[in-house]
Structure formats: structure tokens, C-alpha cells
Amino acid sequence: MRPDLRGRGIEIMKHASAICFLSPAYKRNLFLKYIPRKQWKELLCKTYIIPNGIDNFWHQNMFTGRNYSEILKRFKQKKLSVVYAGAINKNKNLLTTCLALDELQKEGWEIRYTAVGKVQDQNIAQQVAKRNYARLLKPVPKEKL
């Protein structure tokens, strides 16, 4: 946030009927870093958390870092596994992901890319599937992912 605009941002929030955040972390970050403590009470009372559509299941089953040393080991060995779960269509940037993974593969990385989801765009699915490191899987319940 530009320092010269902080005052304007706070004024906008003072006059807003509600202040919405995507997560508690975003709310905490804004208040701790940019809003003077003396103005917290006035602004906190009109804040709401409205998640961006991510099912709570994913928040409750997040990676906790317990296997961090294993991840570092794989990175040192230039091994990367990427899993995408969602619709297979042009709006999801699967091909952009593949282009990035192509570059890593050219640099000697061992890549595995698994896209799990309903194919809505056959052209995108074919372009992903033609890569030797990629595989497409039909949708499965989130608990199986």
C-alpha cells in the first residue's frame, strides 16, 4: 500500500458500510501494518470475512509442513509434482502451467503434472495430455484427492 494513499484508504473505510476480506490473514495484515491502533475499534466492527469460494474442507486439510525436509530433498533433486483439481478449460490456465513446467523440464527437472477434473474444453485437455509428464484424471471426491 502506497504510504501517500494510506490516509485516503482509511477515510474510505471509515465511510464504508462494510469492509470485506477474503481471509482472516488479510484482515489481520491490513490492521497490523496499515491502520493506526486508535482507529481499530471504529473499523473492526464493520469487517466481514467472505471466503473466495474455497470449501472449508481445503482450509481444514491444508499442508502443515510436516514433510518440509522431504520437499527440500525433492527440490534439490530437481523433482516436482504438481496437482491441479478443477474444471479443465481455458479459464484455468492449465496451458500456462504447462509452459512453466516445460521450461523446468528443459532445465533438467523431473516433472509430474496431474490434472483432475471434468474436461470442459477438449482442446485444452489434448494440449495438456500430449506432454510426457502430464496425465488427466476424471473427477473424484475431494476426500480421495
Short mmCIF file of C-alpha atoms in Angstrom, two decimals:
data_model
loop_
_atom_site.label_atom_id
_atom_site.label_comp_id
_atom_site.label_asym_id
_atom_site.label_seq_id
_atom_site.Cartn_x
_atom_site.Cartn_y
_atom_site.Cartn_z
CA MET A 1 0.00 0.00 0.00
CA ARG A 2 1.47 3.34 -1.03
CA PRO A 3 2.20 5.39 2.09
CA ASP A 4 0.85 8.56 0.50
CA LEU A 5 -2.55 6.87 -0.01
CA ARG A 6 -2.96 5.30 3.44
CA GLY A 7 -4.94 8.22 4.81
CA ARG A 8 -7.29 8.16 1.84
CA GLY A 9 -7.77 4.40 2.22
CA ILE A 10 -8.62 4.78 5.89
CA GLU A 11 -11.10 7.56 5.10
CA ILE A 12 -12.78 5.34 2.51
CA MET A 13 -13.07 2.54 5.08
CA LYS A 14 -14.50 4.96 7.68
CA HIS A 15 -17.29 5.92 5.28
CA ALA A 16 -17.92 2.38 4.03
CA SER A 17 -20.88 0.45 5.35
CA ALA A 18 -18.84 -2.76 5.38
CA ILE A 19 -15.25 -3.89 4.88
CA CYS A 20 -14.84 -7.38 3.43
CA PHE A 21 -11.79 -9.62 3.47
CA LEU A 22 -11.10 -12.95 1.76
CA SER A 23 -9.47 -14.38 4.86
CA PRO A 24 -8.65 -13.58 8.49
CA ALA A 25 -5.00 -13.29 7.44
CA TYR A 26 -5.74 -10.44 5.03
CA LYS A 27 -7.74 -8.65 7.72
CA ARG A 28 -5.01 -9.11 10.33
CA ASN A 29 -2.33 -7.95 7.89
CA LEU A 30 -4.18 -4.76 6.96
CA PHE A 31 -4.90 -3.79 10.54
CA LEU A 32 -1.45 -4.62 11.90
CA LYS A 33 0.50 -2.94 9.12
CA TYR A 34 -1.57 -0.04 7.90
CA ILE A 35 -4.25 1.10 10.32
CA PRO A 36 -3.37 3.06 13.46
CA ARG A 37 -4.49 1.20 16.59
CA LYS A 38 -6.66 4.14 17.70
CA GLN A 39 -8.89 3.55 14.64
CA TRP A 40 -9.25 -0.22 15.02
CA LYS A 41 -12.46 -0.18 17.08
CA GLU A 42 -14.27 2.03 14.58
CA LEU A 43 -13.28 -0.12 11.61
CA LEU A 44 -13.23 -3.64 13.10
CA CYS A 45 -16.92 -3.53 13.93
CA LYS A 46 -17.84 -3.42 10.25
CA THR A 47 -15.47 -6.08 8.93
CA TYR A 48 -16.58 -9.40 7.46
CA ILE A 49 -14.73 -12.43 6.17
CA ILE A 50 -16.20 -13.66 2.91
CA PRO A 51 -14.03 -16.52 1.59
CA ASN A 52 -13.38 -16.57 -2.13
CA GLY A 53 -15.32 -19.75 -2.69
CA ILE A 54 -12.80 -22.23 -1.34
CA ASP A 55 -14.56 -25.00 0.51
CA ASN A 56 -13.61 -25.12 4.21
CA PHE A 57 -12.52 -28.73 3.63
CA TRP A 58 -9.36 -27.40 1.96
CA HIS A 59 -8.61 -24.98 4.78
CA GLN A 60 -9.08 -27.75 7.33
CA ASN A 61 -6.84 -30.15 5.39
CA MET A 62 -4.00 -27.83 4.42
CA PHE A 63 -0.43 -28.95 4.17
CA THR A 64 1.14 -28.27 7.55
CA GLY A 65 4.80 -28.51 6.63
CA ARG A 66 5.49 -31.74 8.47
CA ASN A 67 7.28 -33.14 5.40
CA TYR A 68 9.25 -29.98 4.70
CA SER A 69 12.61 -31.78 4.68
CA GLU A 70 11.26 -34.24 2.09
CA ILE A 71 10.12 -31.35 -0.10
CA LEU A 72 13.56 -29.71 0.13
CA LYS A 73 15.20 -33.01 -0.76
CA ARG A 74 12.97 -33.35 -3.86
CA PHE A 75 13.76 -29.78 -4.92
CA LYS A 76 17.48 -30.41 -4.58
CA GLN A 77 16.99 -33.48 -6.78
CA LYS A 78 15.04 -31.30 -9.25
CA LYS A 79 11.84 -33.30 -8.84
CA LEU A 80 8.46 -31.57 -8.89
CA SER A 81 4.95 -32.97 -8.70
CA VAL A 82 2.04 -30.61 -9.39
CA VAL A 83 -1.60 -31.49 -8.89
CA TYR A 84 -4.45 -29.39 -10.29
CA ALA A 85 -8.05 -30.10 -9.28
CA GLY A 86 -10.86 -28.33 -11.08
CA ALA A 87 -12.52 -27.87 -14.43
CA ILE A 88 -10.33 -28.46 -17.47
CA ASN A 89 -10.98 -25.33 -19.53
CA LYS A 90 -9.19 -22.28 -20.90
CA ASN A 91 -10.05 -20.09 -17.90
CA LYS A 92 -7.97 -22.19 -15.52
CA ASN A 93 -4.55 -21.53 -17.07
CA LEU A 94 -3.56 -25.16 -17.37
CA LEU A 95 -1.59 -24.39 -20.52
CA THR A 96 0.26 -21.56 -18.80
CA THR A 97 1.18 -24.01 -16.06
CA CYS A 98 2.37 -26.46 -18.72
CA LEU A 99 4.54 -23.78 -20.33
CA ALA A 100 6.22 -23.13 -16.98
CA LEU A 101 6.66 -26.86 -16.41
CA ASP A 102 8.07 -27.23 -19.95
CA GLU A 103 10.77 -24.71 -19.02
CA LEU A 104 11.62 -26.59 -15.84
CA GLN A 105 11.79 -29.84 -17.77
CA LYS A 106 14.21 -28.23 -20.27
CA GLU A 107 16.39 -27.33 -17.28
CA GLY A 108 16.54 -30.96 -16.21
CA TRP A 109 13.71 -31.14 -13.73
CA GLU A 110 11.75 -34.36 -13.39
CA ILE A 111 8.15 -33.17 -13.69
CA ARG A 112 4.83 -34.85 -12.92
CA TYR A 113 1.64 -32.90 -13.59
CA THR A 114 -1.71 -34.41 -12.71
CA ALA A 115 -4.89 -32.56 -13.65
CA VAL A 116 -8.02 -33.93 -12.02
CA GLY A 117 -11.39 -32.71 -13.19
CA LYS A 118 -14.18 -32.58 -15.72
CA VAL A 119 -13.00 -31.82 -19.24
CA GLN A 120 -14.95 -28.84 -20.49
CA ASP A 121 -12.57 -27.94 -23.31
CA GLN A 122 -11.28 -30.89 -25.31
CA ASN A 123 -8.59 -28.77 -27.00
CA ILE A 124 -7.07 -27.77 -23.66
CA ALA A 125 -7.23 -31.37 -22.44
CA GLN A 126 -5.42 -32.60 -25.57
CA GLN A 127 -2.70 -29.97 -25.28
CA VAL A 128 -2.07 -30.88 -21.65
CA ALA A 129 -2.21 -34.65 -22.29
CA LYS A 130 0.36 -34.53 -25.11
CA ARG A 131 3.09 -33.66 -22.63
CA ASN A 132 5.07 -36.67 -21.46
CA TYR A 133 4.92 -35.57 -17.83
CA ALA A 134 1.16 -34.91 -17.71
CA ARG A 135 -1.85 -37.05 -17.03
CA LEU A 136 -5.54 -36.23 -16.85
CA LEU A 137 -7.83 -37.95 -14.39
CA LYS A 138 -11.60 -37.90 -14.17
CA PRO A 139 -13.15 -36.04 -11.24
CA VAL A 140 -13.00 -37.75 -7.87
CA PRO A 141 -14.45 -36.75 -4.49
CA LYS A 142 -12.28 -34.25 -2.67
CA GLU A 143 -11.66 -36.73 0.14
CA LYS A 144 -9.88 -39.02 -2.34
CA LEU A 145 -7.63 -36.27 -3.67
#
